[in-house]
Short mmCIF file of C-alpha atoms and ligand atoms in Angstrom, two decimals:
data_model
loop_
_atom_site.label_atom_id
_atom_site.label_comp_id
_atom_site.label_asym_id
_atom_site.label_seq_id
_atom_site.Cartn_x
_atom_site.Cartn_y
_atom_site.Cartn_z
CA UNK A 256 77.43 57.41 8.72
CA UNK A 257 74.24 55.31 9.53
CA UNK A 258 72.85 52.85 7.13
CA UNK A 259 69.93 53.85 5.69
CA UNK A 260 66.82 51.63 5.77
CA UNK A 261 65.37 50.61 2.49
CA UNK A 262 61.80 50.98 2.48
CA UNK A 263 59.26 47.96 2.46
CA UNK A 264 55.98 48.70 1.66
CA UNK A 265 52.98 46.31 2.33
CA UNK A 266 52.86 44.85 -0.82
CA UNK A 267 54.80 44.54 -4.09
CA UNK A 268 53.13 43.32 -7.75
CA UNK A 269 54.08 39.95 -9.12
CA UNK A 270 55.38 40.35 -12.67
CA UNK A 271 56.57 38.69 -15.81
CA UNK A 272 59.90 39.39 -16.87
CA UNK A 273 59.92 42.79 -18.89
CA UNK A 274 61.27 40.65 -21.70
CA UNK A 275 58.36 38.00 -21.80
CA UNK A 276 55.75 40.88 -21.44
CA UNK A 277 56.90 42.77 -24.37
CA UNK A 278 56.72 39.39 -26.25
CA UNK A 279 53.16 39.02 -25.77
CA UNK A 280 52.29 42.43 -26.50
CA UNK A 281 53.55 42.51 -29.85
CA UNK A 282 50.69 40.82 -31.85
CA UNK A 283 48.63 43.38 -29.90
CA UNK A 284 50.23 45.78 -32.75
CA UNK A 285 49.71 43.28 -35.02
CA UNK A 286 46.52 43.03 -34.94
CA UNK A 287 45.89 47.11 -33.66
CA UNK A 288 42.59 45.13 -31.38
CA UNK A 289 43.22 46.76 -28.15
CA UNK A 290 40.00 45.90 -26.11
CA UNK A 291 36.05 44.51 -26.63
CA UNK A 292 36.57 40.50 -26.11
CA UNK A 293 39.78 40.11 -28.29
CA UNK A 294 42.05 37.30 -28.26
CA UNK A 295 43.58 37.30 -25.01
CA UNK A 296 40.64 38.39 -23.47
CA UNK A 297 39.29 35.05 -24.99
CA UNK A 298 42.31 33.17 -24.11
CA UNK A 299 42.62 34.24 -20.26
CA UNK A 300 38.75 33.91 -19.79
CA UNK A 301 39.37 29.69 -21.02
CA UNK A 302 42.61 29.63 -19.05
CA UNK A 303 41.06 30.79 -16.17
CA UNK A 304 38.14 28.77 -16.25
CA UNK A 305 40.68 26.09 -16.06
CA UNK A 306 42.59 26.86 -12.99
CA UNK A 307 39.57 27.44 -11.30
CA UNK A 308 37.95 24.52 -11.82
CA UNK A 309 34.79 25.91 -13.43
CA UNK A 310 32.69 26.56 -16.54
CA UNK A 311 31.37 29.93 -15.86
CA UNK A 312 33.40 33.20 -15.73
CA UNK A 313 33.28 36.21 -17.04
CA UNK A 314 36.30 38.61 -17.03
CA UNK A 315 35.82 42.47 -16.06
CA UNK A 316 38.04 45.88 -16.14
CA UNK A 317 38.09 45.46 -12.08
CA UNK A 318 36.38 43.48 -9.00
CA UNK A 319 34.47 45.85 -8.05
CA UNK A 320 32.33 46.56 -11.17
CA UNK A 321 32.25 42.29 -11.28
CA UNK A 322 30.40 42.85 -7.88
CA UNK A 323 28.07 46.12 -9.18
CA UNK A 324 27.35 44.21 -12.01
CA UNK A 325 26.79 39.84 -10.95
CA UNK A 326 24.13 42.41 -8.24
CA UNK A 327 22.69 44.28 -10.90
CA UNK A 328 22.47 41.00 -12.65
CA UNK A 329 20.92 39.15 -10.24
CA UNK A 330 18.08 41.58 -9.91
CA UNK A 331 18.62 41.94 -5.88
CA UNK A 332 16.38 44.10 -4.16
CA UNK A 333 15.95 45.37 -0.46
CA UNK A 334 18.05 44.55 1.87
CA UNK A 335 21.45 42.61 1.64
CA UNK A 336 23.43 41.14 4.69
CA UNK A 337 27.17 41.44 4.31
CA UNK A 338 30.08 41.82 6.87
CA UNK A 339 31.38 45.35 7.35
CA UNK A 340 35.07 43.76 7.44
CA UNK A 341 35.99 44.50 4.40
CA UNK A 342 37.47 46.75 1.67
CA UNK A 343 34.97 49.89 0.49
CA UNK A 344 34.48 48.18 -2.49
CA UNK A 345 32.11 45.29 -1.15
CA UNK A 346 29.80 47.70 1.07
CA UNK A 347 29.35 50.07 -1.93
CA UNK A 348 28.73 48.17 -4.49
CA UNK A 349 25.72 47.04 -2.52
CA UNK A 350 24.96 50.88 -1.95
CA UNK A 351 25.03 51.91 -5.38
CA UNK A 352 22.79 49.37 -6.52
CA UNK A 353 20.12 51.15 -5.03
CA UNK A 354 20.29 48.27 -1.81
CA UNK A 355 20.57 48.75 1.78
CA UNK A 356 23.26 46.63 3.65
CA UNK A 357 22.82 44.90 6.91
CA UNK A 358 26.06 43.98 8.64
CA UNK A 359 26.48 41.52 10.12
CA UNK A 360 29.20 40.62 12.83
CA UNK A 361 32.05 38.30 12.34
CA UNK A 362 33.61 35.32 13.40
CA UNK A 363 36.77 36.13 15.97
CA UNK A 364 38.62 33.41 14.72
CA UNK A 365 38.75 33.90 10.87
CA UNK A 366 37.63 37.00 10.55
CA UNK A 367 34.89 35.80 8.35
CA UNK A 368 30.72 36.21 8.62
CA UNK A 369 29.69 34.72 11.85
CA UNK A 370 27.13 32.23 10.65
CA UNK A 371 25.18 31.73 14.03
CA UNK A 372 24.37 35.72 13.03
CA UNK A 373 22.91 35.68 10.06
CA UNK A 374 19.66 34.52 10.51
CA UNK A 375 18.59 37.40 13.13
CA UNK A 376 18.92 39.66 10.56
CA UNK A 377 16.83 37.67 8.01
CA UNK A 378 13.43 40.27 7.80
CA UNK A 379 10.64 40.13 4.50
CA UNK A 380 12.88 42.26 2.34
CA UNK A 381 15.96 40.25 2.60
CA UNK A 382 17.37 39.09 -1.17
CA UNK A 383 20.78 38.10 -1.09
CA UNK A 384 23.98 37.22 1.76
CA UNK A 385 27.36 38.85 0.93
CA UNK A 386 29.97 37.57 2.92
CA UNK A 387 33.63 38.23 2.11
CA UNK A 388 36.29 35.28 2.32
CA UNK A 389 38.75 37.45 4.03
CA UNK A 390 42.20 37.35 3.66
CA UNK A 391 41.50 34.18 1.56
CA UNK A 392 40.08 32.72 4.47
CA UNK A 393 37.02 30.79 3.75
CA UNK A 394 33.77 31.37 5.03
CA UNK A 395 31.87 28.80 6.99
CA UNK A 396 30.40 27.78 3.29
CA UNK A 397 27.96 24.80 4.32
CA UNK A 398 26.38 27.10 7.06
CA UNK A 399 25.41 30.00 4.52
CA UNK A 400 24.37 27.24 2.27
CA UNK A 401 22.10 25.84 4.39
CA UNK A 402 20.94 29.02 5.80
CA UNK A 403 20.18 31.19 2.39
CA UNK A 404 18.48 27.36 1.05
CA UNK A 405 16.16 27.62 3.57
CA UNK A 406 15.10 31.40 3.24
CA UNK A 407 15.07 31.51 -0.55
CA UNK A 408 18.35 34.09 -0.89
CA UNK A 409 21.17 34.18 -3.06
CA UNK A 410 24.94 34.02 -2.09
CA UNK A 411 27.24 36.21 -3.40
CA UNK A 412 30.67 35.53 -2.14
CA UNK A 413 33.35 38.15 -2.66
CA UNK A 414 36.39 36.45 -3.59
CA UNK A 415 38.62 39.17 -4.21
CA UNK A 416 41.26 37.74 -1.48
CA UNK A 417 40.59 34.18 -2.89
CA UNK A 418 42.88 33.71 -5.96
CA UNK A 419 44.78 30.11 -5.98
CA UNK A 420 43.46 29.07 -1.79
CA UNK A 421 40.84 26.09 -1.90
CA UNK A 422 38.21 24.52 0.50
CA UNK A 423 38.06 20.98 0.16
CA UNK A 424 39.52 20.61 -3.00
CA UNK A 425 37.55 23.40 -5.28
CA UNK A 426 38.10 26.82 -5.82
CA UNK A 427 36.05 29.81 -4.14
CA UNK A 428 34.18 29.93 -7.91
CA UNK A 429 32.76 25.96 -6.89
CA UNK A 430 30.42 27.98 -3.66
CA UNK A 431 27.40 30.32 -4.00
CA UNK A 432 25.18 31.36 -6.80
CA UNK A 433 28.09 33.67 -7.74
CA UNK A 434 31.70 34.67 -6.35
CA UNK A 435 33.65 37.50 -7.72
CA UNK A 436 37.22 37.68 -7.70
CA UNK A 437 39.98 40.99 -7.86
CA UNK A 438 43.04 40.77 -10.22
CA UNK A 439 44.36 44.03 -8.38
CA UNK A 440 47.61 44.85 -9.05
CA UNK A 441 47.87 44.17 -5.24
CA UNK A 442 46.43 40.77 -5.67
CA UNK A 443 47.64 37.45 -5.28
CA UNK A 444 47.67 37.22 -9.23
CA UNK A 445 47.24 40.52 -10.81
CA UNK A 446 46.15 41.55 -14.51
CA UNK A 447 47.20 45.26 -13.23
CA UNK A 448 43.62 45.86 -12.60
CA UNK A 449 40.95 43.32 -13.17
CA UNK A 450 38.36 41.11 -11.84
CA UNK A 451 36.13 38.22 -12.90
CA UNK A 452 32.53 36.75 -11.75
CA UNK A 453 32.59 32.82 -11.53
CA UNK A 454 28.90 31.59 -11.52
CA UNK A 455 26.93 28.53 -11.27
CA UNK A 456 23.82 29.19 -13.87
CA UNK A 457 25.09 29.28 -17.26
CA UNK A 458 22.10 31.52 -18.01
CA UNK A 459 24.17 34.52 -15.87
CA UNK A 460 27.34 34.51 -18.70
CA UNK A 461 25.20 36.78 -21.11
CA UNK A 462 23.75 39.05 -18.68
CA UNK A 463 26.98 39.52 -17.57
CA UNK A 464 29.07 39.84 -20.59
CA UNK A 465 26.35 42.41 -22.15
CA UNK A 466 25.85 44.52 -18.42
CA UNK A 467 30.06 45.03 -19.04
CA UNK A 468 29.38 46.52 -22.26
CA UNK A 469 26.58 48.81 -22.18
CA UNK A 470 24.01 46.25 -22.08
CA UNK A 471 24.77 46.07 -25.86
CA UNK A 472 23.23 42.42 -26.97
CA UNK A 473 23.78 43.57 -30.92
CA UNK A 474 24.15 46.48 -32.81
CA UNK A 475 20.20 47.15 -32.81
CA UNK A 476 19.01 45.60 -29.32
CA UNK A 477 20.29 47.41 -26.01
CA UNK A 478 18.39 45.45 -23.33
CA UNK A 479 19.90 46.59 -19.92
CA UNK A 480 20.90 49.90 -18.59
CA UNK A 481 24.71 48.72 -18.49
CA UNK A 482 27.90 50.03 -18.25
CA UNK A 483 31.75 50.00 -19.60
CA UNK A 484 33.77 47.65 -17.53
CA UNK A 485 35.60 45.18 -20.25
CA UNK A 486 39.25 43.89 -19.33
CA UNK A 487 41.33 45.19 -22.66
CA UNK A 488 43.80 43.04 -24.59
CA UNK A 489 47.00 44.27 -22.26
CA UNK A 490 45.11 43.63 -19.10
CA UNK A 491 44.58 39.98 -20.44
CA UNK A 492 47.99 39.34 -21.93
CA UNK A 493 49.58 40.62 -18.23
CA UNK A 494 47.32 37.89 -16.90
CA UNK A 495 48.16 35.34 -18.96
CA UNK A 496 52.17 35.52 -18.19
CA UNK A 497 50.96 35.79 -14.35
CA UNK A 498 49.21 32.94 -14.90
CA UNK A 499 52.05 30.86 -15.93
CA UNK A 500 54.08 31.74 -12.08
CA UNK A 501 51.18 31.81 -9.97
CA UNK A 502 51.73 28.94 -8.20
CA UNK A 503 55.32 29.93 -8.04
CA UNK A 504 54.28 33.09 -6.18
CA UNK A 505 52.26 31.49 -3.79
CA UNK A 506 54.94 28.84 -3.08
CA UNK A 507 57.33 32.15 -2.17
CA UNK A 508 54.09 33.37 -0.10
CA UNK A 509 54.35 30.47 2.48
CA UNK A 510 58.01 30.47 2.89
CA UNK A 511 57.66 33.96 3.66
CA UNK A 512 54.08 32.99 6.15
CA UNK A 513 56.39 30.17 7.37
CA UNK A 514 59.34 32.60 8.28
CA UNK A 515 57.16 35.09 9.98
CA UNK A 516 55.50 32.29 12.17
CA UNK A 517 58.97 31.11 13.21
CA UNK A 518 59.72 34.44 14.89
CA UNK A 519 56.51 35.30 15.85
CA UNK A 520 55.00 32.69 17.52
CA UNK A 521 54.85 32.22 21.43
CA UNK A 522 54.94 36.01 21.72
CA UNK A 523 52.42 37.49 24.43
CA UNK A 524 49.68 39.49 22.93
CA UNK A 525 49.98 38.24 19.07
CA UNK A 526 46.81 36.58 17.13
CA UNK A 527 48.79 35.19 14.08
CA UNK A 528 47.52 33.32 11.19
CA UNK A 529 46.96 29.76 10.98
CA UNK A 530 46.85 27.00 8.36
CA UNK A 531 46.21 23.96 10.65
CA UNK A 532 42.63 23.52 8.61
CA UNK A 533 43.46 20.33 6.67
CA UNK A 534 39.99 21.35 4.33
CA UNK A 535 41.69 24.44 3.42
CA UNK A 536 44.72 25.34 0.80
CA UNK A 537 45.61 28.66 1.88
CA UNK A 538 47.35 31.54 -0.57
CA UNK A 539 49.00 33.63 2.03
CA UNK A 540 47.66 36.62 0.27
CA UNK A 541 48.21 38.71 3.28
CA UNK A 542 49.70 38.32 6.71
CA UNK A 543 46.90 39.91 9.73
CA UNK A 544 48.41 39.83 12.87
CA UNK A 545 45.94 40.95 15.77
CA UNK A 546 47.70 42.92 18.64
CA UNK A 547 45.78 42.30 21.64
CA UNK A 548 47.20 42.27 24.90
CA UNK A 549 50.87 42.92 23.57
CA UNK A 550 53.31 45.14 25.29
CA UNK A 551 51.56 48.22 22.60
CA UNK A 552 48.38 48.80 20.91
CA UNK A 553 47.97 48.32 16.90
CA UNK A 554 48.37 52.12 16.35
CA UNK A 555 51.98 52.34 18.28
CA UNK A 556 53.25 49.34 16.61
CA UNK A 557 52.21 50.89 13.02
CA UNK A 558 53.94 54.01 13.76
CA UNK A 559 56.79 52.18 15.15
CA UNK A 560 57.17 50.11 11.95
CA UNK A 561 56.76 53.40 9.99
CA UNK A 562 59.53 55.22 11.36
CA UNK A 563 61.88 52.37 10.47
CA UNK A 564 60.20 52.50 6.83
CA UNK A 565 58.02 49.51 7.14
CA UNK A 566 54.81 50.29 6.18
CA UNK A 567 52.09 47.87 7.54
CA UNK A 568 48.13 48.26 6.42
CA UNK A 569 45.40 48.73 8.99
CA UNK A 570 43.47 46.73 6.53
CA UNK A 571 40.24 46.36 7.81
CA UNK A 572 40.20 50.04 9.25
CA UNK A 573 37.82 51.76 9.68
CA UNK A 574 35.37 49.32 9.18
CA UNK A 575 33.01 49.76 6.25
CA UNK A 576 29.95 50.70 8.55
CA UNK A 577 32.07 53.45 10.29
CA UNK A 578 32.87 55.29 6.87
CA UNK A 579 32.29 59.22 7.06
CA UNK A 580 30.03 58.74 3.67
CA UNK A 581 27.88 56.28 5.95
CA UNK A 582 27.64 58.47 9.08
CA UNK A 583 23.98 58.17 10.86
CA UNK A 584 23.04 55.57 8.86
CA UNK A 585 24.99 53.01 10.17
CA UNK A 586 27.32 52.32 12.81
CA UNK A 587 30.06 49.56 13.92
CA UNK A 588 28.39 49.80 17.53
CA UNK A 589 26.29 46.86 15.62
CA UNK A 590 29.07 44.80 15.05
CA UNK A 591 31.34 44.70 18.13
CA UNK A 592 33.50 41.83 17.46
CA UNK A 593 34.13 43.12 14.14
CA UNK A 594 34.84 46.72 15.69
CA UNK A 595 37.74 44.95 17.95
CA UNK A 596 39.44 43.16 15.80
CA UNK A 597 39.33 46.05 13.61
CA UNK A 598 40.89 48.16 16.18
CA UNK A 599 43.55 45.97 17.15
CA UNK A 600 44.64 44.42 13.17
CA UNK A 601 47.96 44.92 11.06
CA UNK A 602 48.60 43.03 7.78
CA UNK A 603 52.34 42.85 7.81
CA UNK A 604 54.18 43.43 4.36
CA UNK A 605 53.47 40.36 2.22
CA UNK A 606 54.68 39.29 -0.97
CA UNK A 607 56.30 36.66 -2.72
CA UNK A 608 59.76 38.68 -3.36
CA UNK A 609 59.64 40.10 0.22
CA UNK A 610 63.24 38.78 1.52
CA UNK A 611 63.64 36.41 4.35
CA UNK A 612 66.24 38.91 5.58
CA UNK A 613 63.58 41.66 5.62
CA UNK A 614 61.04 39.39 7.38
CA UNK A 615 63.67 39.09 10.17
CA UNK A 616 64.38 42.42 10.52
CA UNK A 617 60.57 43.04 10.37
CA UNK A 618 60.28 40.53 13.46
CA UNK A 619 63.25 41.82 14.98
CA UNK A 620 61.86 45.01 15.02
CA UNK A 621 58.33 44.00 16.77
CA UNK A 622 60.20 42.01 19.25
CA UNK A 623 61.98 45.25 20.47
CA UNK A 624 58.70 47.42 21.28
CA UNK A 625 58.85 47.90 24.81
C1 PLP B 928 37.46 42.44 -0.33
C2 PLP B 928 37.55 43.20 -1.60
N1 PLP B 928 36.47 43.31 -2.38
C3 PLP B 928 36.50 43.96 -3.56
C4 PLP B 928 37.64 44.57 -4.03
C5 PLP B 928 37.60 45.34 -5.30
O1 PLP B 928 38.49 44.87 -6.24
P1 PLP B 928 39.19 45.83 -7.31
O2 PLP B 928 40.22 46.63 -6.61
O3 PLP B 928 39.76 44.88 -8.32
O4 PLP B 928 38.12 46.69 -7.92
C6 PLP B 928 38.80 44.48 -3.26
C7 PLP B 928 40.01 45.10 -3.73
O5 PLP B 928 40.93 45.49 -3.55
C8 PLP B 928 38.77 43.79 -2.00
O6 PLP B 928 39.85 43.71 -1.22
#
């Protein structure tokens, strides 16, 4: 009979032990304070701000509503630039805040907002840049610095990909006016589904934590138009045990990086990452490999790994400005670099369980596409 193939999917949670989990849920009972700013919320918020390296931060139920809301709080109007190379999440939440995005292209290198084309885009009803640090890549930070300085805009970086990687020493939550980050159960470190805003004027924390809650300031005074998007008590606790592995995780991350670099590189027609940037820590949060000019395209190398039960992400595709729901209003004609690498990209399966003997089969299996 012929071995079956177990299935490896793109990505697997990190998680505590079932054992410690249930440990730290029990006062939960205890105390029958399931969400609104309890004690773990409390506790992962001051933890947090410690790993990161920063004073401000304000947890949420998810990234995304961190990114409706640090917009919403920031009082943006007009016209935001952003990079359509990203997940839905960063594109909308610019959409539903009433805003209009301008995309602009991105770097071919790290995938990141090309700096040299930002300014082009700069018109009188310009507010705000939203670049994304992709794939915990950082963006060129000192360039949108200097560029948003000068024309009197705010940075917002999403950080969702960003957990744990550094650039020169500080966290993603050290650049901008604000960054958010994703705790996705997909995410390098995961509170099942969660998010946080880091910011840099202590002003923003109250804004923040009242938009999250209805724009509730006290029992009498309700002085935004906000909306529900707290991180309850079990959300918090499953943070705090990630919190305690994290680095582990991210160790197991770059043996796994380390193992797919060994059999992939010095093949024809393979962009692969790289961590030769002595300014940057990396997280290995995902694994992009861009297939251009190997023996098959990006689609026939996803379908190849599919019918051997490895399942691969397209991840960015389609890009953000190609979306049906965005059809004739914009279009990823405008951002051609971004449009190839989207058509040619893979993130391999990535995690830190993922088995060395499953990244080699994984490579073996590439190597064999004719
Ligand atoms: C780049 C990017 N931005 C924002 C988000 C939204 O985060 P969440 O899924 O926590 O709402 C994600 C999530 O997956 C993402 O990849």
């Amino acid at each position: 009979m012929e071995k079956q193939e177990k299935p490896i999917l793109v990505t697997r949670s990190s998680m505590p032990s079932f054992e410690e989990f249930t440990e730290m849920i029990r006062p939960i009972w205890d105390s029958a304070w399931l969400t609104n700013m309890g004690e773990y919320h409390q506790e992962l918020e001051r933890q947090l701000k410690e790993y990161m390296k920063t004073d401000n931060l304000v947890l949420f139920v998810n990234g995304h509503m961190a990114l409706e809301m640090v917009i919403q709080a920031m009082e943006l109007t007009g016209e935001v630039i952003t990079t359509p190379f990203t997940f839905a999440s960063t594109t909308h939440a610019i959409v539903r805040n009433g805003l209009t995005p301008v995309f602009c292209d991105i770097d071919p290198v790290n995938y990141t907002m090309d700096p040299d084309k930002i300014e082009a885009l700069i018109t009188d009803k310009t507010s705000a840049i939203i670049p994304v640090h992709v794939y915990g890549n950082f963006c060129d930070v000192e360039r949108i610095e200097q560029i948003a300085k000068k024309h009197n805009l705010k940075v917002i970086y999403d950080a969702a990909h960003t957990f744990g990687a550094e650039y020169k020493g500080k966290s993603a939550a050290a650049y901008g006016d604000a960054s958010i980050y994703s705790f996705h159960a997909t995410k390098v470190f995961n509170t099942i589904e969660g998010g946080a805003v880091a910011f840099g004027e202590p002003w923003m924390g109250h804004r923040l934590n009242c938009l999250k809650n209805f724009g509730i300031v006290d029992q009498e005074h309700v002085v935004w138009v906000g909306g529900n998007a707290k991180m309850n008590e079990f959300q918090a606790a499953m943070g705090i045990c990630n919190l305690r592995h994290v680095d582990g995780e991210i160790e197991k991350r770059r043996h796994v990086a380390e193992r797919y670099l060994e059999h992939l590189e010095g093949v024809k027609g393979l962009k692969l990452p790289s961590y030769d940037n002595p300014d940057w820590k990396p997280n290995y949060a995902y694994f992009p490999v861009v297939f251009d000019g190997f023996v098959a395209g990006r689609d026939l190398v996803w379908d190849y790994l599919a019918s051997h039960k490895i399942y691969s992400r397209k991840y960015f595709y389609p890009l953000t400005n190609e979306f049906q729901c965005y059809q004739g209003r914009f279009s990823g004609e405008q951002t051609p670099v971004a449009k190839y690498v989207a058509d040619r990209v893979l993130t391999l399966p990535m995690y830190a369980d993922l088995a060395m003997e499953d990244v080699d089969r994984i490579c073996g299996l590439l190597k064999e596409i004719k």
